[in-house]
Amino acid sequence: MTTLQQLLGIELPVIQAPMAGVQDSALAIAVCNAGALGSLPCAMLGPDAMRNELTAIRAQTTKPFNVNFFCHTPPQPDAAREAGWRAALAGYYAEFGIEPPPLTGGAARLPFDAKTADVLSEFKPPVVSFHFGLPSAELLARVRSWGAKVLASATTVEEALWLERRGVDAVIAQGLEAGGHRGIFLGEDLSTQVGTFALLPLVAAAVEVPVIAAGGIADAAGVAAAMQLGAAGVQVGTAYLLCPEATTSPVHRAALASEASRVTALTNVFTGRPARSIVNRMVREQGPISAAAPRFPMAVAALAPLRAKGESQGSGDFSPLWAGQNTSGCREVPAAVITRELAGAIANSR
Ligand SMILES: Cc1cc2nc3c(=O)[nH]c(=O)nc-3n(C[C@H](O)[C@H](O)[C@H](O)COP(=O)(O)O)c2cc1C
């Protein structure tokens, strides 16, 4: 067994990436029961929804699982920027006959805080992972108080060392290929972001803790290659997006299954923070990086009615179509099948 399997109490060195907005407990449970680490993303869940999902996990698996949170600092309200963003989108509101939404739209993604820690302490999840850095030392101590192992994403060697100094049990090295939000948190310069097979050996050489490779890994050969380059395990997101247990929307599923999925970009137009999405009309016309987009997560609200309208007409033109660069692993098969296949090379070599 590798140190990661011992550390997390799992059979296979595979973590199903937490993916806010496209999954709930069902995907996590299926992966846990297949012997890997299933993850519940909580960035978009309020306390009641989180309680329901955690109750479902506890009821349907006895295996270890991961609960994931964002750690961003919510921005100060910026009315001028919000107005500028609505002005940039004005043509679309007119095209669809939609009233621009009010400037008071609440944050759709909340950072880990004391209230969340209260809910979590009722369930004492064995693994907790963070994106965009870590919560305060006090909150981290609360998570550790019930013995949870702590994982966090790093997109540079500097971030990996920062996380290690703060006591994480393993670092997730997130390469540039990865779908969804970049975990970058020690700066905003996207030229610091490198591919998985460049980042992984550098991070593995720099830190003592186990390193989990994320980004562009979609099959057993990719897993074996990551292990060869120093990974103790992998975190895979995109390959699970078409699984029946995922809640991926119909327009998102259609885009993933089409040739459009070959072209992805890092874009801030959906949330205000760089994230990898399939290129659609919104990315093409307003991005991929827009100076007008409000800071994370405030860009979401202005787009919400356009997204809803588009999706009601079967169009993903205004929807975040999160996907990594490597969509070759996306198949409409149960998550247990994807999990076992990812781990195949490892299992066979034992
Ligand atoms: C649809 C989607 C949503 C994601 N949401 C989250 C999230 O909520 N929290 C998180 O830590 N990472 C999130 N990620 C990033 C993953 O943790 C991981 O870095 C990435 O999926 C790995 O690359 P791959 O998609 O090429 O497998 C998301 C990725 C995708 C594809």
Coordinates of C-alpha atoms and ligand atoms in Angstrom, one line a residue:
M1 CA 0.0 0.0 0.0
T2 CA 1.2 3.5 -0.7
T3 CA 1.4 6.1 2.0
L4 CA -1.7 7.8 0.6
Q5 CA -3.8 4.6 0.9
Q6 CA -2.7 4.2 4.5
L7 CA -3.2 7.9 5.2
L8 CA -6.7 8.0 3.9
G9 CA -7.8 4.4 4.6
I10 CA -8.7 3.7 1.0
E11 CA -8.0 0.7 -1.2
L12 CA -7.2 2.5 -4.4
P13 CA -5.0 5.6 -4.8
V14 CA -7.7 7.5 -6.6
I15 CA -9.7 10.5 -5.4
Q16 CA -12.8 11.5 -7.2
A17 CA -12.4 15.3 -7.5
P18 CA -15.0 17.3 -5.7
M19 CA -17.0 19.2 -8.4
A20 CA -19.4 21.9 -7.1
G21 CA -22.4 22.3 -9.3
V22 CA -22.3 18.9 -11.1
Q23 CA -22.6 16.4 -8.3
D24 CA -23.9 15.6 -4.9
S25 CA -23.6 12.7 -2.5
A26 CA -24.6 10.1 -5.0
L27 CA -21.3 10.3 -7.0
A28 CA -19.2 10.4 -3.8
I29 CA -21.0 7.3 -2.4
A30 CA -20.5 5.3 -5.6
V31 CA -16.8 6.1 -5.7
C32 CA -16.3 5.3 -2.0
N33 CA -18.1 2.0 -2.4
A34 CA -15.8 1.2 -5.3
G35 CA -12.7 1.5 -3.0
A36 CA -11.5 5.0 -3.9
L37 CA -12.1 8.3 -2.1
G38 CA -15.4 9.9 -3.0
S39 CA -15.8 13.7 -2.5
L40 CA -18.7 16.0 -1.6
P41 CA -18.2 19.5 -2.8
C42 CA -19.8 22.0 -0.4
A43 CA -18.9 25.4 -1.9
M44 CA -22.5 25.8 -3.1
L45 CA -24.3 24.2 -0.2
G46 CA -26.0 25.9 2.7
P47 CA -26.0 24.3 6.1
D48 CA -29.2 22.3 5.6
A49 CA -28.2 21.0 2.2
M50 CA -24.8 20.0 3.6
R51 CA -26.5 18.2 6.4
N52 CA -28.7 16.3 4.0
E53 CA -25.8 15.2 1.8
L54 CA -23.6 14.2 4.7
T55 CA -26.5 12.2 6.2
A56 CA -26.9 10.4 2.9
I57 CA -23.2 9.5 2.7
R58 CA -23.2 8.2 6.3
A59 CA -26.2 6.1 5.5
Q60 CA -24.9 4.6 2.3
T61 CA -21.2 3.9 2.8
T62 CA -19.0 2.9 5.7
K63 CA -15.9 3.9 3.7
P64 CA -13.9 7.1 4.2
F65 CA -15.0 10.1 2.3
N66 CA -13.8 13.7 1.6
V67 CA -15.7 16.9 2.1
N68 CA -14.5 19.9 0.1
F69 CA -14.6 23.7 0.6
F70 CA -13.5 26.9 -1.0
C71 CA -11.3 29.3 1.1
H72 CA -11.5 32.6 -0.8
T73 CA -11.9 36.0 0.8
P74 CA -15.3 37.4 -0.3
P75 CA -14.7 40.7 -2.1
Q76 CA -16.0 44.1 -0.9
P77 CA -19.1 45.1 -2.8
D78 CA -18.2 47.1 -5.9
A79 CA -21.2 48.7 -7.5
A80 CA -19.2 50.4 -10.3
R81 CA -17.8 47.0 -11.4
E82 CA -21.2 45.3 -11.1
A83 CA -22.7 48.0 -13.3
G84 CA -19.9 47.7 -15.8
W85 CA -20.4 44.0 -16.0
R86 CA -24.1 44.4 -16.6
A87 CA -23.3 46.9 -19.3
A88 CA -21.0 44.4 -21.0
L89 CA -23.9 41.9 -20.9
A90 CA -26.6 44.4 -21.9
G91 CA -26.8 43.2 -25.5
Y92 CA -27.6 39.7 -24.3
Y93 CA -30.3 40.8 -21.9
A94 CA -31.9 42.7 -24.9
E95 CA -31.5 39.8 -27.2
F96 CA -33.4 37.5 -24.8
G97 CA -35.8 40.0 -23.5
I98 CA -34.5 39.7 -19.9
E99 CA -34.4 42.4 -17.2
P100 CA -30.9 42.7 -15.8
P101 CA -30.9 41.1 -12.3
P102 CA -30.6 43.4 -9.3
L103 CA -27.1 44.4 -8.1
T104 CA -27.8 42.8 -4.8
G105 CA -27.4 39.2 -6.0
G106 CA -25.9 37.1 -3.1
A107 CA -22.7 35.2 -3.3
A108 CA -23.3 31.8 -4.9
R109 CA -20.1 30.3 -3.5
L110 CA -19.2 30.7 0.2
P111 CA -15.9 30.2 1.9
F112 CA -15.4 27.7 4.8
D113 CA -16.4 29.5 8.1
A114 CA -17.3 28.8 11.7
K115 CA -20.9 27.9 10.8
T116 CA -19.7 25.3 8.3
A117 CA -17.3 23.9 10.9
D118 CA -20.3 23.5 13.3
V119 CA -22.2 21.4 10.7
L120 CA -19.1 19.4 9.9
S121 CA -18.4 18.6 13.5
E122 CA -21.7 16.8 13.7
F123 CA -20.4 14.4 11.0
K124 CA -16.7 14.3 11.6
P125 CA -15.7 13.5 8.0
P126 CA -12.5 11.5 7.8
V127 CA -11.0 13.7 5.1
V128 CA -11.5 17.5 4.4
S129 CA -10.0 19.2 1.3
F130 CA -9.7 22.9 0.5
H131 CA -9.4 24.9 -2.7
F132 CA -8.0 28.5 -2.9
G133 CA -5.7 28.0 0.2
L134 CA -6.7 27.1 3.7
P135 CA -9.1 28.5 6.4
S136 CA -7.7 30.3 9.5
A137 CA -5.5 28.3 11.8
E138 CA -8.3 28.2 14.3
L139 CA -10.8 26.7 11.9
L140 CA -8.2 24.3 10.6
A141 CA -7.6 23.2 14.2
R142 CA -11.3 22.5 14.6
V143 CA -11.3 20.3 11.5
R144 CA -8.3 18.4 12.9
S145 CA -9.9 18.0 16.3
W146 CA -11.8 15.0 15.2
G147 CA -8.9 13.5 13.4
A148 CA -9.7 14.5 9.9
K149 CA -6.9 14.4 7.3
V150 CA -6.5 17.7 5.5
L151 CA -5.8 18.0 1.8
A152 CA -5.4 21.2 -0.3
S153 CA -4.7 22.2 -3.9
A154 CA -1.4 23.8 -4.9
T155 CA -0.8 25.1 -8.4
T156 CA 2.9 26.1 -7.9
V157 CA 5.8 24.8 -5.8
E158 CA 5.5 28.0 -3.7
E159 CA 1.8 27.1 -2.8
A160 CA 2.7 23.5 -2.1
L161 CA 5.4 24.6 0.4
W162 CA 3.0 27.2 1.9
L163 CA 0.4 24.4 2.5
E164 CA 3.0 22.0 3.9
R165 CA 4.2 24.6 6.4
R166 CA 0.6 24.9 7.6
G167 CA 0.4 21.1 8.3
V168 CA -1.7 19.6 5.4
D169 CA -1.5 15.9 5.3
A170 CA -1.1 15.8 1.5
V171 CA -0.8 18.3 -1.3
I172 CA -3.0 18.1 -4.5
A173 CA -0.8 19.3 -7.3
Q174 CA -3.3 20.8 -9.8
G175 CA -1.9 21.1 -13.3
L176 CA -3.0 23.6 -15.9
E177 CA -5.0 20.9 -17.7
A178 CA -7.5 20.5 -14.9
G179 CA -11.2 21.3 -15.3
G180 CA -13.0 23.8 -13.1
H181 CA -11.4 26.5 -11.0
R182 CA -7.7 26.9 -10.7
G183 CA -6.8 26.5 -7.1
I184 CA -4.2 29.4 -7.4
F185 CA -4.2 31.4 -4.2
L186 CA -0.8 33.1 -3.6
G187 CA -1.2 35.5 -6.5
E188 CA -3.1 36.0 -9.7
D189 CA -0.4 35.7 -12.3
L190 CA -1.6 32.9 -14.7
S191 CA 1.9 32.6 -16.2
T192 CA 2.9 30.8 -13.0
Q193 CA 0.5 28.0 -13.9
V194 CA 2.0 24.9 -15.5
G195 CA 0.9 21.5 -16.7
T196 CA 0.6 18.5 -14.5
F197 CA 3.7 16.6 -15.6
A198 CA 5.8 19.8 -15.1
L199 CA 4.3 20.6 -11.7
L200 CA 4.2 17.1 -10.3
P201 CA 7.9 16.3 -10.2
L202 CA 8.8 19.8 -8.9
V203 CA 6.2 19.6 -6.1
A204 CA 7.2 16.0 -5.3
A205 CA 10.8 17.1 -4.9
A206 CA 9.9 20.1 -2.8
V207 CA 7.6 18.7 -0.1
E208 CA 7.8 15.7 2.3
V209 CA 4.1 15.0 2.4
P210 CA 2.4 12.8 -0.2
V211 CA 1.5 14.5 -3.5
I212 CA -1.7 13.9 -5.3
A213 CA -1.7 14.6 -9.1
A214 CA -4.7 16.4 -10.6
G215 CA -5.3 17.6 -14.1
G216 CA -5.6 15.7 -17.4
I217 CA -5.6 12.2 -15.9
A218 CA -8.3 10.2 -17.5
D219 CA -7.3 6.5 -17.6
A220 CA -5.0 3.9 -16.0
A221 CA -2.1 4.8 -18.2
G222 CA -2.4 8.4 -17.0
V223 CA -2.5 7.2 -13.4
A224 CA 0.5 5.0 -13.8
A225 CA 2.4 7.9 -15.4
A226 CA 1.6 10.2 -12.5
M227 CA 2.8 7.6 -10.0
Q228 CA 6.0 7.2 -12.0
L229 CA 6.5 11.0 -11.7
G230 CA 6.3 10.9 -7.9
A231 CA 2.5 11.0 -7.2
A232 CA 1.2 9.0 -4.3
G233 CA -2.3 9.1 -5.9
V234 CA -4.4 11.0 -8.3
Q235 CA -7.5 13.3 -8.2
V236 CA -9.7 12.9 -11.2
G237 CA -12.7 15.1 -12.1
T238 CA -13.5 15.4 -15.7
A239 CA -13.6 11.7 -16.4
Y240 CA -16.6 11.4 -14.0
L241 CA -18.7 14.1 -15.6
L242 CA -20.9 11.8 -17.7
C243 CA -21.5 9.2 -15.0
P244 CA -25.2 8.7 -14.3
E245 CA -24.5 9.5 -10.6
A246 CA -23.3 13.0 -11.5
T247 CA -25.8 15.8 -11.8
T248 CA -24.1 17.4 -14.8
S249 CA -26.8 19.3 -16.8
P250 CA -28.0 18.2 -20.2
V251 CA -26.3 21.1 -22.0
H252 CA -23.1 20.3 -20.2
R253 CA -23.3 16.6 -21.0
A254 CA -24.0 17.4 -24.7
A255 CA -21.0 19.7 -24.9
L256 CA -18.7 17.1 -23.2
A257 CA -19.9 14.4 -25.7
S258 CA -19.4 16.7 -28.7
E259 CA -16.3 17.9 -30.6
A260 CA -16.7 21.2 -28.8
S261 CA -15.0 19.5 -25.8
R262 CA -11.7 19.6 -27.6
V263 CA -11.4 23.3 -27.1
T264 CA -11.2 24.5 -23.5
A265 CA -9.9 27.8 -22.0
L266 CA -9.1 29.3 -18.7
T267 CA -11.9 31.9 -18.3
N268 CA -13.1 34.2 -15.5
V269 CA -16.4 35.2 -17.2
F270 CA -18.6 32.8 -15.3
T271 CA -17.5 33.5 -11.7
G272 CA -14.8 36.1 -11.7
R273 CA -12.0 33.6 -11.1
P274 CA -10.0 31.6 -13.7
A275 CA -11.5 28.2 -14.4
R276 CA -11.3 25.8 -17.3
S277 CA -14.4 25.5 -19.4
I278 CA -15.3 24.3 -22.8
V279 CA -15.3 27.4 -25.0
N280 CA -18.8 28.6 -25.7
R281 CA -20.4 31.8 -26.9
M282 CA -19.9 33.6 -23.6
V283 CA -16.2 32.7 -23.4
R284 CA -15.6 33.6 -27.0
E285 CA -17.4 37.0 -26.9
Q286 CA -16.5 38.2 -23.4
G287 CA -13.4 36.3 -22.5
P288 CA -11.6 34.2 -22.0
I289 CA -10.3 36.7 -19.4
S290 CA -12.4 39.8 -19.0
A291 CA -11.3 42.8 -17.0
A292 CA -14.9 43.8 -16.6
A293 CA -15.9 40.6 -14.7
P294 CA -16.6 41.3 -11.0
R295 CA -14.4 39.5 -8.5
F296 CA -15.1 35.9 -7.5
P297 CA -17.8 34.9 -7.0
M298 CA -19.8 38.1 -7.8
A299 CA -19.7 37.6 -11.6
V300 CA -22.2 34.7 -11.3
A301 CA -25.3 36.7 -10.5
A302 CA -25.5 38.9 -13.6
L303 CA -25.2 35.8 -15.8
A304 CA -27.7 33.6 -14.0
P305 CA -30.8 34.7 -15.9
L306 CA -29.0 34.3 -19.3
R307 CA -27.8 30.9 -18.3
A308 CA -31.3 29.9 -17.2
K309 CA -32.9 31.2 -20.4
G310 CA -30.3 29.5 -22.6
E311 CA -30.6 26.2 -20.8
S312 CA -34.4 26.3 -21.1
Q313 CA -33.9 26.5 -24.8
G314 CA -31.3 23.7 -24.8
S315 CA -28.4 26.1 -25.2
G316 CA -25.2 26.1 -23.2
D317 CA -24.1 29.5 -24.6
F318 CA -24.1 31.2 -21.2
S319 CA -23.4 28.2 -19.0
P320 CA -20.1 27.3 -17.4
L321 CA -19.2 24.1 -19.2
W322 CA -16.4 23.1 -16.8
A323 CA -14.1 20.5 -18.3
G324 CA -10.4 19.7 -18.3
Q325 CA -8.3 19.5 -21.4
N326 CA -8.5 15.7 -21.5
T327 CA -12.1 14.6 -21.9
S328 CA -11.1 11.2 -23.4
G329 CA -12.2 9.4 -20.2
C330 CA -15.7 10.8 -20.2
R331 CA -18.2 8.0 -20.6
E332 CA -21.8 7.3 -19.6
V333 CA -20.9 4.4 -17.3
P334 CA -21.3 4.0 -13.6
A335 CA -18.7 5.8 -11.5
A336 CA -17.6 2.5 -10.1
V337 CA -16.5 1.4 -13.6
I338 CA -14.5 4.6 -14.1
T339 CA -12.9 4.2 -10.7
R340 CA -11.9 0.6 -11.2
E341 CA -10.5 1.3 -14.7
L342 CA -8.5 4.3 -13.4
A343 CA -6.9 2.1 -10.7
G344 CA -6.5 -0.9 -13.1
A345 CA -2.8 -0.5 -13.8
I346 CA -2.1 -0.1 -10.1
A347 CA -4.3 -3.1 -9.1
N348 CA -2.7 -5.3 -11.8
S349 CA 0.9 -4.4 -10.7
R350 CA 0.3 -5.4 -7.1
Ligands
LIG1 C1 -16.9 20.4 -13.2 C2 -15.8 20.6 -12.2 C3 -16.0 21.3 -11.0 C4 -15.0 21.4 -10.0 N1 -15.2 21.9 -8.8 C5 -14.3 21.8 -7.8 C6 -14.6 22.1 -6.5 O1 -15.8 22.4 -6.1 N2 -13.6 22.0 -5.6 C7 -12.4 21.7 -5.9 O2 -11.5 21.6 -5.0 N3 -12.0 21.4 -7.2 C8 -13.0 21.5 -8.1 N4 -12.6 21.1 -9.4 C9 -11.2 20.9 -9.8 C10 -10.8 19.4 -9.4 O3 -10.6 19.3 -8.0 C11 -9.5 18.9 -10.1 O4 -8.5 19.8 -9.9 C12 -9.7 18.7 -11.6 O5 -11.0 18.1 -11.9 C13 -8.6 17.7 -12.1 O6 -8.5 17.7 -13.5 P1 -9.4 16.9 -14.5 O7 -10.7 17.6 -14.5 O8 -8.6 17.0 -15.8 O9 -9.5 15.5 -14.0 C14 -13.6 21.0 -10.4 C15 -13.4 20.4 -11.6 C16 -14.4 20.2 -12.5 C17 -14.1 19.5 -13.8

